[in-house]
XYZ file of C-alpha atoms in Angstrom:
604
model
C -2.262 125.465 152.415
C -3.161 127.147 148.808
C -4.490 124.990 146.081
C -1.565 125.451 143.723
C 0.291 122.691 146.006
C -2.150 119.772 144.906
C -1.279 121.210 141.061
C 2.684 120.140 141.794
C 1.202 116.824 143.137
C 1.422 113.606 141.506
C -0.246 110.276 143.056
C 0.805 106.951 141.110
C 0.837 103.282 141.764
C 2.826 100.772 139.232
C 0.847 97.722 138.131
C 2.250 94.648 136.881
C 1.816 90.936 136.529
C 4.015 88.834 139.133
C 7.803 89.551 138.233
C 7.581 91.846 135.981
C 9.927 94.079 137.805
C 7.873 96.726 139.898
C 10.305 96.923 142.784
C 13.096 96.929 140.978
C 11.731 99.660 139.206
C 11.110 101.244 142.621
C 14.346 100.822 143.786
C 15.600 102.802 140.485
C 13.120 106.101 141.182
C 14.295 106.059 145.011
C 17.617 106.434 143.658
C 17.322 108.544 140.569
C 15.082 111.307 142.949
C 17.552 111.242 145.536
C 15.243 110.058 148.747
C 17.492 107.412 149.010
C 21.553 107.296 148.414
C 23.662 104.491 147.203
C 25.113 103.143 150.208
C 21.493 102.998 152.179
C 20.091 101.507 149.143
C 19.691 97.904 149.227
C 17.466 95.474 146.552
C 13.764 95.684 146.226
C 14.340 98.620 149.438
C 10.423 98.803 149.729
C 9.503 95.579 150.874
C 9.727 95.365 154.265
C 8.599 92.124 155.390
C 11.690 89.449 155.852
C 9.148 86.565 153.751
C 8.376 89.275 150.936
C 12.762 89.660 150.517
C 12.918 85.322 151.027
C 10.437 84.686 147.954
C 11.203 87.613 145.743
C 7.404 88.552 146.080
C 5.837 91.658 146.990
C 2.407 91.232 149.965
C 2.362 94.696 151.242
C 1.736 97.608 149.159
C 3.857 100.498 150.272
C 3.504 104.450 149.662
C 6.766 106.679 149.639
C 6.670 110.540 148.561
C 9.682 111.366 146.338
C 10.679 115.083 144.979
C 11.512 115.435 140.873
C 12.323 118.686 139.040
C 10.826 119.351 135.725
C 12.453 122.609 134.341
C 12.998 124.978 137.489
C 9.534 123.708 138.969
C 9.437 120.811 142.153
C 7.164 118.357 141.869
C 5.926 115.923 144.456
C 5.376 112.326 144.075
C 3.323 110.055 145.590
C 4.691 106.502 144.389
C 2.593 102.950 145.777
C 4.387 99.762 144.916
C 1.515 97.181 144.781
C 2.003 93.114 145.062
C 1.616 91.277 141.885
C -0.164 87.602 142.495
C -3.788 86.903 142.004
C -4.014 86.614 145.532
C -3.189 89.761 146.413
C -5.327 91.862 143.640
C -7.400 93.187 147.044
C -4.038 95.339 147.875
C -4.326 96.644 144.585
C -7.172 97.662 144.036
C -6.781 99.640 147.285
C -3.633 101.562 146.121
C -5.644 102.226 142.828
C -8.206 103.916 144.922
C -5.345 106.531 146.283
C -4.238 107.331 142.942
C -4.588 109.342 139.562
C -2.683 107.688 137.555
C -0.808 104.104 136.851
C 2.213 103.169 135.289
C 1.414 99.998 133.513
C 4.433 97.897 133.448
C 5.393 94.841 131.176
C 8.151 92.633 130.597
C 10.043 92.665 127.357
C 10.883 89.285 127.417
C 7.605 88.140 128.391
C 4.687 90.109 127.059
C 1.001 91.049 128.634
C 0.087 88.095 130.664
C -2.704 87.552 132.726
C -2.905 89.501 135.653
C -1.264 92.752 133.827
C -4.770 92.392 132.072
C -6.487 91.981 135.458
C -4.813 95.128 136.876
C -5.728 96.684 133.946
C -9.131 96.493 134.013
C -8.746 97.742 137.813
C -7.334 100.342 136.718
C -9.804 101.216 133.565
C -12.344 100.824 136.686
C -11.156 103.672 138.484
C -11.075 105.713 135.831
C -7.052 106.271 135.814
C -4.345 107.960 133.812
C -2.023 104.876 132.326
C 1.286 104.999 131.095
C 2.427 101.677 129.258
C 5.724 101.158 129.699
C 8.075 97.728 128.528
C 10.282 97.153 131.654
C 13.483 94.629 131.149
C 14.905 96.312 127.528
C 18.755 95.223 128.727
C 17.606 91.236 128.415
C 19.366 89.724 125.581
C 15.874 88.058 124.937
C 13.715 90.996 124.762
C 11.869 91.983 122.261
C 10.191 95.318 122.700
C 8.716 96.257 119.637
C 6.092 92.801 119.439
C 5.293 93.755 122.784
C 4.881 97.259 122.153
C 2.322 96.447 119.249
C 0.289 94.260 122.029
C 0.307 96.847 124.397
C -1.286 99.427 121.914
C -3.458 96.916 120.612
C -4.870 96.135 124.228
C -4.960 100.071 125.358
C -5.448 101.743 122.287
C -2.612 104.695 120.897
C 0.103 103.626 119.020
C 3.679 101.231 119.641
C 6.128 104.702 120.333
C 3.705 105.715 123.335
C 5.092 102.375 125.186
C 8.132 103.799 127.138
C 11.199 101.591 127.082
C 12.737 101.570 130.829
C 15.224 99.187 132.516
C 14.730 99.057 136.049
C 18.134 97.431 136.425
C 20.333 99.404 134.627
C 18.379 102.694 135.168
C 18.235 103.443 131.561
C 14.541 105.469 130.912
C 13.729 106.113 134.482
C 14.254 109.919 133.977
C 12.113 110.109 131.513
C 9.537 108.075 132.684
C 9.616 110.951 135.824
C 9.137 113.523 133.522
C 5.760 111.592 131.256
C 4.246 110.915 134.586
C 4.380 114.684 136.003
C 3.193 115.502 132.058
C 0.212 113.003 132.198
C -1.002 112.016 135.798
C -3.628 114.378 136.393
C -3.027 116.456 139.909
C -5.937 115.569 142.579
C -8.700 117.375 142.643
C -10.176 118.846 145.683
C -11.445 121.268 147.968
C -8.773 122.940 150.293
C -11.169 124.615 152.325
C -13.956 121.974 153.041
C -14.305 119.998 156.069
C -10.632 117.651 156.469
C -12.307 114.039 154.449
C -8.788 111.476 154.194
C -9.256 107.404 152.993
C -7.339 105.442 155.281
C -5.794 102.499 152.878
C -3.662 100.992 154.926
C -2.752 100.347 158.639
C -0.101 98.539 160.672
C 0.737 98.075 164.095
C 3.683 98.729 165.636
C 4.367 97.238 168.987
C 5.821 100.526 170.177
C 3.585 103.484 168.896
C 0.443 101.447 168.767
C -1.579 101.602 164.841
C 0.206 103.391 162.221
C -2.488 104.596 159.204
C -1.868 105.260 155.838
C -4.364 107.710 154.524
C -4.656 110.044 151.311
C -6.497 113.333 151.902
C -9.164 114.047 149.538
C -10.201 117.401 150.959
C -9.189 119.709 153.700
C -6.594 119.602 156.242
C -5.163 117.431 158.482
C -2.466 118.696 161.607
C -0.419 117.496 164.453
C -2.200 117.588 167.872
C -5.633 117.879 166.655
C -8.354 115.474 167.273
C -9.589 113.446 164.898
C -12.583 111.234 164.218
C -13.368 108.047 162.334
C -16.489 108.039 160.476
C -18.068 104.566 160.633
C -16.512 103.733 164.169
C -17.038 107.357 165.060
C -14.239 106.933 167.179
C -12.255 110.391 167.874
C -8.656 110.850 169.066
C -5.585 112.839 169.126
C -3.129 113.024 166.570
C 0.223 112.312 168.159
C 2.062 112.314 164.327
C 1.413 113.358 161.270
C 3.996 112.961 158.566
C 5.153 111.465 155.187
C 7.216 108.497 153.781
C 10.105 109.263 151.844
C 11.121 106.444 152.251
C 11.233 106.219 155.871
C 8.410 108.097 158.487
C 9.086 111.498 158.699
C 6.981 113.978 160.716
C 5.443 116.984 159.501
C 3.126 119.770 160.678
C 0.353 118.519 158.673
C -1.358 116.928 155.321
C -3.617 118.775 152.692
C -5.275 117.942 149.767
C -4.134 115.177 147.540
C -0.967 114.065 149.983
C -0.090 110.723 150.926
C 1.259 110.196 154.422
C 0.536 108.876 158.020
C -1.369 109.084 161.170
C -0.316 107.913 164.364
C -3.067 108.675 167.569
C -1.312 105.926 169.803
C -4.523 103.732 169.837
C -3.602 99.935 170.770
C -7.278 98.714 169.586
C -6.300 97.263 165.973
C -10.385 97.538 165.423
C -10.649 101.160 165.700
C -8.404 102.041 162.382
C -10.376 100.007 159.516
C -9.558 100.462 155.923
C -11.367 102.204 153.743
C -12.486 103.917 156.587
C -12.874 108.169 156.067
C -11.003 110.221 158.619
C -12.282 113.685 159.588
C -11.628 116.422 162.346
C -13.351 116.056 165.316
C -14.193 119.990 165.578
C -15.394 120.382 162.009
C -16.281 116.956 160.844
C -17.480 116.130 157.030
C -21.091 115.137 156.617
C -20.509 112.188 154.138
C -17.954 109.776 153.869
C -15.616 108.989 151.176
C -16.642 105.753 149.146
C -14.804 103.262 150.696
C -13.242 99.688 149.501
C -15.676 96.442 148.524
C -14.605 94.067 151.131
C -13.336 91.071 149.505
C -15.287 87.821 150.574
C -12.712 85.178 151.477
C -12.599 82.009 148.509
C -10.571 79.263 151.000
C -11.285 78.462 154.677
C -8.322 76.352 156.779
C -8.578 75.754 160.364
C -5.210 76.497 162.138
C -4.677 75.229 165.192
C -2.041 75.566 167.589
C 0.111 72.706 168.364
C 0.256 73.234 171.782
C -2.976 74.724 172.853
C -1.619 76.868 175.733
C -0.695 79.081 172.528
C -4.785 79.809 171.632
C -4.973 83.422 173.282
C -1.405 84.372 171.630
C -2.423 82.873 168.710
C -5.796 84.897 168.943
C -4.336 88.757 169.524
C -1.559 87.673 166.392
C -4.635 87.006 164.421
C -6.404 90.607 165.807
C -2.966 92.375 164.765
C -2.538 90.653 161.375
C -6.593 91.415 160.424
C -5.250 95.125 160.863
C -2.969 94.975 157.880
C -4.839 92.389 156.284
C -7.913 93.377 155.719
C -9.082 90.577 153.076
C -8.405 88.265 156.194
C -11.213 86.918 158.452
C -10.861 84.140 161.201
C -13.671 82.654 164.028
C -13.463 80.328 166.986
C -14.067 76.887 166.388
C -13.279 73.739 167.556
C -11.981 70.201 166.836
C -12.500 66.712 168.574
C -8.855 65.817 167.459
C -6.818 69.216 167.273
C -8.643 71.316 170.187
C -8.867 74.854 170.206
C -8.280 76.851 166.728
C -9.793 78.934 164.399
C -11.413 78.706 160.997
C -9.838 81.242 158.762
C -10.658 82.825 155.783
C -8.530 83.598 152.867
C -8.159 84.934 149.372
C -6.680 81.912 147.869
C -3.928 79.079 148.540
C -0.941 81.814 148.461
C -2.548 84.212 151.097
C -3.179 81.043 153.831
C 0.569 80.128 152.890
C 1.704 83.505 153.606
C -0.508 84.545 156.796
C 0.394 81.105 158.161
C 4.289 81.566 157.768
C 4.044 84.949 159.389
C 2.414 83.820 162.699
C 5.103 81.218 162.438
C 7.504 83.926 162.108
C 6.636 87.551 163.758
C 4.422 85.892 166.670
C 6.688 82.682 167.623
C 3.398 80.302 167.081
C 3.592 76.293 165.881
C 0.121 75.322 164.236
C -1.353 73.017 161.712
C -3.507 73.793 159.265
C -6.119 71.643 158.055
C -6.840 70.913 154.239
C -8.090 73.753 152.654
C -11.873 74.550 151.768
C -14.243 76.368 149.798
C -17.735 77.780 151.121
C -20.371 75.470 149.827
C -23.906 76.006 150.112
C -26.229 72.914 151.311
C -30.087 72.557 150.457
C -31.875 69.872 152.231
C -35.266 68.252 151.298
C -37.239 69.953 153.670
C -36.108 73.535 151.833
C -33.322 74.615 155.069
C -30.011 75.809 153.748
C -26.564 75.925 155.315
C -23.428 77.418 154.396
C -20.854 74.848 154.882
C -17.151 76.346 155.648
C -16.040 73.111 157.087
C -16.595 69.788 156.094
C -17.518 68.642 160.036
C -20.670 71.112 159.434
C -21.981 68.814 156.625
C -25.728 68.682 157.561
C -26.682 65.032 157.709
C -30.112 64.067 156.495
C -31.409 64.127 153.090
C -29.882 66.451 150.522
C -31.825 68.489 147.917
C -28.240 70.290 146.207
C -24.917 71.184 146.807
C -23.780 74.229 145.386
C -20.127 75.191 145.116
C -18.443 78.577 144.118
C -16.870 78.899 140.479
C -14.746 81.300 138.760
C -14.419 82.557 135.638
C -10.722 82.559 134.951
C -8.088 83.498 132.481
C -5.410 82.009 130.867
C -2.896 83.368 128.255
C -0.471 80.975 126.814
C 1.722 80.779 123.587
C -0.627 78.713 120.774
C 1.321 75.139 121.309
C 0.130 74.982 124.512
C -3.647 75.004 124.123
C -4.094 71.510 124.007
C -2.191 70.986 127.107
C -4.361 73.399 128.915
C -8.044 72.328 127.503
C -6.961 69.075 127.907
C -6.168 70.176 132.258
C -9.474 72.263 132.372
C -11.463 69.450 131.313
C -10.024 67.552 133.662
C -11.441 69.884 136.258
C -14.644 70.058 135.653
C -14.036 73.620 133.585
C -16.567 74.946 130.640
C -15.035 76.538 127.995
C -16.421 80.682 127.698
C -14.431 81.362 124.130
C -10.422 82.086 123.136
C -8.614 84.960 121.652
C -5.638 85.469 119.672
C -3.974 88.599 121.498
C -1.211 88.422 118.577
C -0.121 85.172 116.177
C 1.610 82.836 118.989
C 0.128 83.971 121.979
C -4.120 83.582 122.984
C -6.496 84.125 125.848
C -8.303 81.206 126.963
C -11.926 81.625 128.858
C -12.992 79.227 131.154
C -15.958 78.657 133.986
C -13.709 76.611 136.791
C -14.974 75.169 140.226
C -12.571 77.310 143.034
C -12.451 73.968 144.838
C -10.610 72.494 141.475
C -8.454 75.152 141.511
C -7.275 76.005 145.138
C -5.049 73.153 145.475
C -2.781 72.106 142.609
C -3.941 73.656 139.037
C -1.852 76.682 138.946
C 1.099 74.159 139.314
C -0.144 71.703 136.931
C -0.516 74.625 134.501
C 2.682 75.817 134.751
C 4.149 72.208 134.277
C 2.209 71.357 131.150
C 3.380 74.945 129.615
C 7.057 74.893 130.601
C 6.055 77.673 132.398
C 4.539 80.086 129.678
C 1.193 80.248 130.683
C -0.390 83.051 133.213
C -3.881 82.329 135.055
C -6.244 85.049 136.624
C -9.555 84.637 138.346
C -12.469 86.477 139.508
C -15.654 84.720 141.424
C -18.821 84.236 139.061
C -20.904 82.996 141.490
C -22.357 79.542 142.393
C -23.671 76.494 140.623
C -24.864 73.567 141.602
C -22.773 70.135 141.384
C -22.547 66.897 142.378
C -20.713 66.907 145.985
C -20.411 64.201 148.831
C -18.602 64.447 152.114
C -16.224 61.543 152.796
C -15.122 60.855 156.791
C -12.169 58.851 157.834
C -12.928 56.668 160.308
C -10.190 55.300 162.765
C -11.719 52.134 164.547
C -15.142 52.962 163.838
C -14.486 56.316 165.102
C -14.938 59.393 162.968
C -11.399 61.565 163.133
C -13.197 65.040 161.773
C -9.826 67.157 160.693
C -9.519 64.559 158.297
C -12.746 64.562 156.178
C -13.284 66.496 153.460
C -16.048 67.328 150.098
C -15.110 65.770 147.207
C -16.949 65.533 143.936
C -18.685 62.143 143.296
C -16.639 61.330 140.428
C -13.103 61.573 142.415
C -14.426 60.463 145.965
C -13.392 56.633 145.609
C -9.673 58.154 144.359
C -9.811 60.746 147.588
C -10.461 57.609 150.361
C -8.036 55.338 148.744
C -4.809 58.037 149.200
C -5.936 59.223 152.595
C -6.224 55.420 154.124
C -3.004 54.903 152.216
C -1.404 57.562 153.457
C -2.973 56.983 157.316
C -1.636 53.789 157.378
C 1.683 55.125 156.919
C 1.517 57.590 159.104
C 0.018 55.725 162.111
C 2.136 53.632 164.553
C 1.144 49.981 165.567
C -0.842 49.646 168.345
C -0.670 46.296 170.228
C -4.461 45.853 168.585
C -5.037 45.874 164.811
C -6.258 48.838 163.552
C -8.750 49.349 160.804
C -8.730 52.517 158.843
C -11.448 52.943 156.437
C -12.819 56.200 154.173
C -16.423 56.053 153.818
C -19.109 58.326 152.312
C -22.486 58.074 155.026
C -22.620 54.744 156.031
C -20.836 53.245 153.080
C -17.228 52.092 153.440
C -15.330 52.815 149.986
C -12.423 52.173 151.006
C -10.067 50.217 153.899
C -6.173 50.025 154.748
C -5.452 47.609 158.251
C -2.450 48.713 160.653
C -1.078 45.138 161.744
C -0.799 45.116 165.518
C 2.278 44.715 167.312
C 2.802 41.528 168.862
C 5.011 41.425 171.634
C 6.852 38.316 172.684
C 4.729 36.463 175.677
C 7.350 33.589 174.835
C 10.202 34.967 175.941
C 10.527 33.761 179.356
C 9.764 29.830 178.235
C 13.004 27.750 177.705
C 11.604 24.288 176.016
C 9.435 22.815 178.265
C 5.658 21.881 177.751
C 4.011 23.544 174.230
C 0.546 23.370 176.394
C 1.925 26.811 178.718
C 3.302 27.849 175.880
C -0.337 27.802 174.041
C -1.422 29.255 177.065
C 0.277 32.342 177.257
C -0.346 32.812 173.320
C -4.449 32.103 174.122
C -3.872 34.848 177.320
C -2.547 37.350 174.747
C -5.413 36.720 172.357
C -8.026 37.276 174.644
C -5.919 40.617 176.516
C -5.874 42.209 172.854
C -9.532 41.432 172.043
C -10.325 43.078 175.216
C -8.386 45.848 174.459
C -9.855 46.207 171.247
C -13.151 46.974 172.867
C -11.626 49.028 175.275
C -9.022 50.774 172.808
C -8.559 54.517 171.738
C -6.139 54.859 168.577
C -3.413 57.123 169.376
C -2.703 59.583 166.327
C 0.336 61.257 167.252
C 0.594 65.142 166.159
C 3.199 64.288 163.162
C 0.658 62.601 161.752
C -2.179 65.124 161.200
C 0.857 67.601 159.909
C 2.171 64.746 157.385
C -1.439 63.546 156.263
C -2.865 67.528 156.093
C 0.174 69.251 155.051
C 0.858 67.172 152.065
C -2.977 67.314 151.433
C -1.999 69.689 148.499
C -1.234 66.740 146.003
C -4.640 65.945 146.329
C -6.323 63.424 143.665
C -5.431 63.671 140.226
């Protein structure tokens, strides 16, 4: 392969906030170069999974290759449609890392919000060509040239660099073709050096075994040779090469700056990590591309499954899932009321939502998952630490600190709104950083948060006290210390661990008085009352009683004597003090779903 191919080569991802029309978009380019035809093409054709078409979101990112003419000269492009939620910024910043150039995309009715900034600065990061464009010019409500003002203002250049596009309609996408050919920058690299690809994506397929997504840096890649990965230093045979446009399609080989796949039909979902460099087995590359930060997870949930002959499927879905999620990360553990599980990492409320609904769905699995977590970090007096990922590894003994994880996050929001939202981070525990007007109605808002404050129910509260205006993004800043105690609910004495959690101080009392509440909803009479209390160490702050059930020992007496009827009623008495000695509380599965599940509207 000559060098003047990776000149005709374009490699671009499009980077937006949530719903600001990328796939739409998508859909528009398919069509307008061809790789796909009207009566294939269905809406939002890229993503794949049957949860990503249900909520309108994009996960996964995908690549597809697509030809465009500019003059009498064929260029190819390499187009990566990345997800838009704060919980999936790890994808992106992955496709970023195969690509020269973005297309920045914003919504004319809307305006910059929150994570377009994010995605920006991933962008600025990796040293990227951008093209602004204002997506959504056929809304009656949009108002392109304010926007275009903020866009230049935030990027620099002036208001008529902002290309107007509507990925609906269609109207701009040609032209948007032609400024990315004009300004993405063609990759650079060596044609004749040692084969060096990033993989930055993989999935398995039950059939073929891992499919990997790779970009080739330098080199060349064919069918049927072997191959090697650097930092498993694994080697196998290529069985497939090819490209995406829009579906697989085999081809003799990949060079320098191309976008495709590699399937070597290995079933191990270990063996293909991302970010991982491939190279040829006969020549192999001496250093290895710079690969991917791995993202630390922010929320831990134990999922269990409901019946517990499910644990080793419910294992090899996680292994497979790991494989195309890389910002994923589960162990064993265990639990005195659910059994077998494991304790699961995520990237934030949305991931554990969306990893959990797709065991449900592509593996066949039932499970609970316990109240979410953050990763807390416990000092005691005598100087040992322990990271805490679940609230049943609490050290006991005395405690020096507790420190929990914060964020620094970001929040634009038109101007009525900011005493709404000052008013909710306060009520969090946040710190304000500073604010910005971005133009005259709409400003930035910079706050240090606690993640545990935020994991469960701010974003919702947000959007409820803005009418929906405001946008939130977050990055981790750390740890600092705070006041933090663990409080156990304890069924007849007895400590039910899936059901305790860490709570600040403050909002402990408020935390044990809706779980007993709830509990004593939830749990049936037993024929022996039942005490349910919340406590925090050995001090009860809070009690609900479950009346027993009294059966009818007087059934059988017709009149007669009121001493055998006393009797009976003193026999009864003294059976159901026996039995509360002897008793075991039966929870029954419902309720650990009901009292975890609805967990989320935790105290206000």
């Amino acid at each position: 392969m000559s060098s003047l191919d990776a000149q005709l080569i374009r490699n671009f991802c499009i980077i937006a906030h949530i719903d600001h029309g990328k796939s739409t978009l998508a859909d528009r380019m398919l069509v307008k170069t061809g790789v796909v035809d009207q009566r294939t093409m269905r809406d939002q054709y890229l993503d794949r999974m049957d949860i990503e078409r249900e909520r309108g979101i994009t996960i996964k990112s995908q690549a597809v290759r697509m030809p465009w003419t500019v003059g009498d000269q064929e260029y190819t492009l390499n187009m990566i449609d990345t997800p838009g939620h704060v919980d999936f910024s790890y994808e992106v910043s992955r496709s970023l890392a195969a690509c020269e150039g973005a297309v920045l995309l914003v919504d004319a009715a809307q305006g910059i919000e929150a994570q377009t900034l994010a995605n920006l600065y991933l962008a600025l990061e990796g040293d990227l060509d951008i093209i602004p464009v204002l997506n959504k010019i056929d809304l009656p409500a949009a108002q392109p040239d304010k926007y275009a003002e903020e866009l230049a203002h935030l990027i620099g250049g002036s208001p008529d660099d902002c290309l107007r596009v509507s990925g609906k309609t269609g109207q701009g996408v040609a032209e948007l073709l032609d400024d990315i050919v004009r300004q993405v920058t063609p990759p650079a690299g060596d044609a004749d050096a040692p084969a060096r690809a990033l993989i930055f994506d993989s999935v398995y397929d039950s059939y073929r075994g891992v499919v990997t997504y790779v970009r080739v840096v330098d080199g060349h890649l064919s069918a049927r040779e072997r191959i090697a990965m650097m930092s498993t230093k694994a080697s196998h045979e290529l069985l497939e090469i090819g490209v995406i446009s829009p579906e697989p399609t085999p081809t003799a080989g990949l060079a320098v700056g191309e976008v495709g796949y590699l399937i070597t039909g290995v079933k191990d979902v270990r063996q293909s990590r991302v970010g991982d460099t491939v190279t040829g087995s006969t020549r192999p590359a001496q250093e290895a591309l710079a690969g991917y930060r791995d993202p630390k997870p922010m929320v831990f949930s134990g999922l269990y499954p409901i019946d517990g002959s499910d644990y080793p499927a419910l294992r090899d879905a996680l292994d497979k899932l790991k494989l195309n999620d890389a910002a994923f990360t589960y162990e064993p553990e265990t639990s005195a009321a659910l059994g077998f599980g494991f304790r699961c990492g995520f990237l934030g409320l949305l991931h554990l939502e969306i990893i959990r609904e797709r065991l449900e769905r592509e593996f066949g699995l039932d499970l609970i998952s316990t109240a979410p977590n953050v990763v807390y970090e416990v000092t005691l007096d005598d100087g040992s630490v322990y990271q805490v990922t679940n609230p049943s590894e609490f050290p006991v003994g005395k405690i020096a600190s507790v420190r929990e994880p914060i964020v620094r996050a970001t929040i634009l929001t038109p101007s009525e709104f900011t005493g709404a939202i000052m008013d909710l981070c306060q009520s969090r525990r946040g710190a304000m950083l500073g604010m910005d007007y971005l133009s005259q109605d709409r400003l930035e808002l910079r706050y240090i948060l606690p993640l545990a404050e935020i994991v469960f129910d701010f974003f919702d509260q947000l959007k409820s006290r803005t009418k929906g205006y405001a946008s939130l993004d977050y990055e981790p800043d750390g740890t600092a210390e705070a006041d933090l105690v663990k409080v156990d609910v304890l069924l007849q004495g007895e400590q039910v661990d899936a059901f305790s959690a860490i709570v600040h101080k403050d909002k402990a009392y408020a935390y044990g008085v809706m779980m007993v509440g709830r509990l004593r909803k939830l749990i049936p009479r037993q024929q022996f009352e039942v005490p349910i209390q919340a406590a925090i160490g050995s001090r009860v702050i809070a009690r609900e009683n479950v009346r027993a059930l009294r059966k009818d020992v007087l059934a059988k007496c017709y009149g007669g004597d009121i001493t055998r009827k006393r009797k009976l009623l003193e026999k009864q008495k003294e059976g159901k003090k026996r039995m509360k000695t002897i008793g075991r509380v039966e929870i029954p599965q419902e309720a650990f779903i009901a009292a975890l599940a609805s967990d989320v509207d935790s105290p206000k």
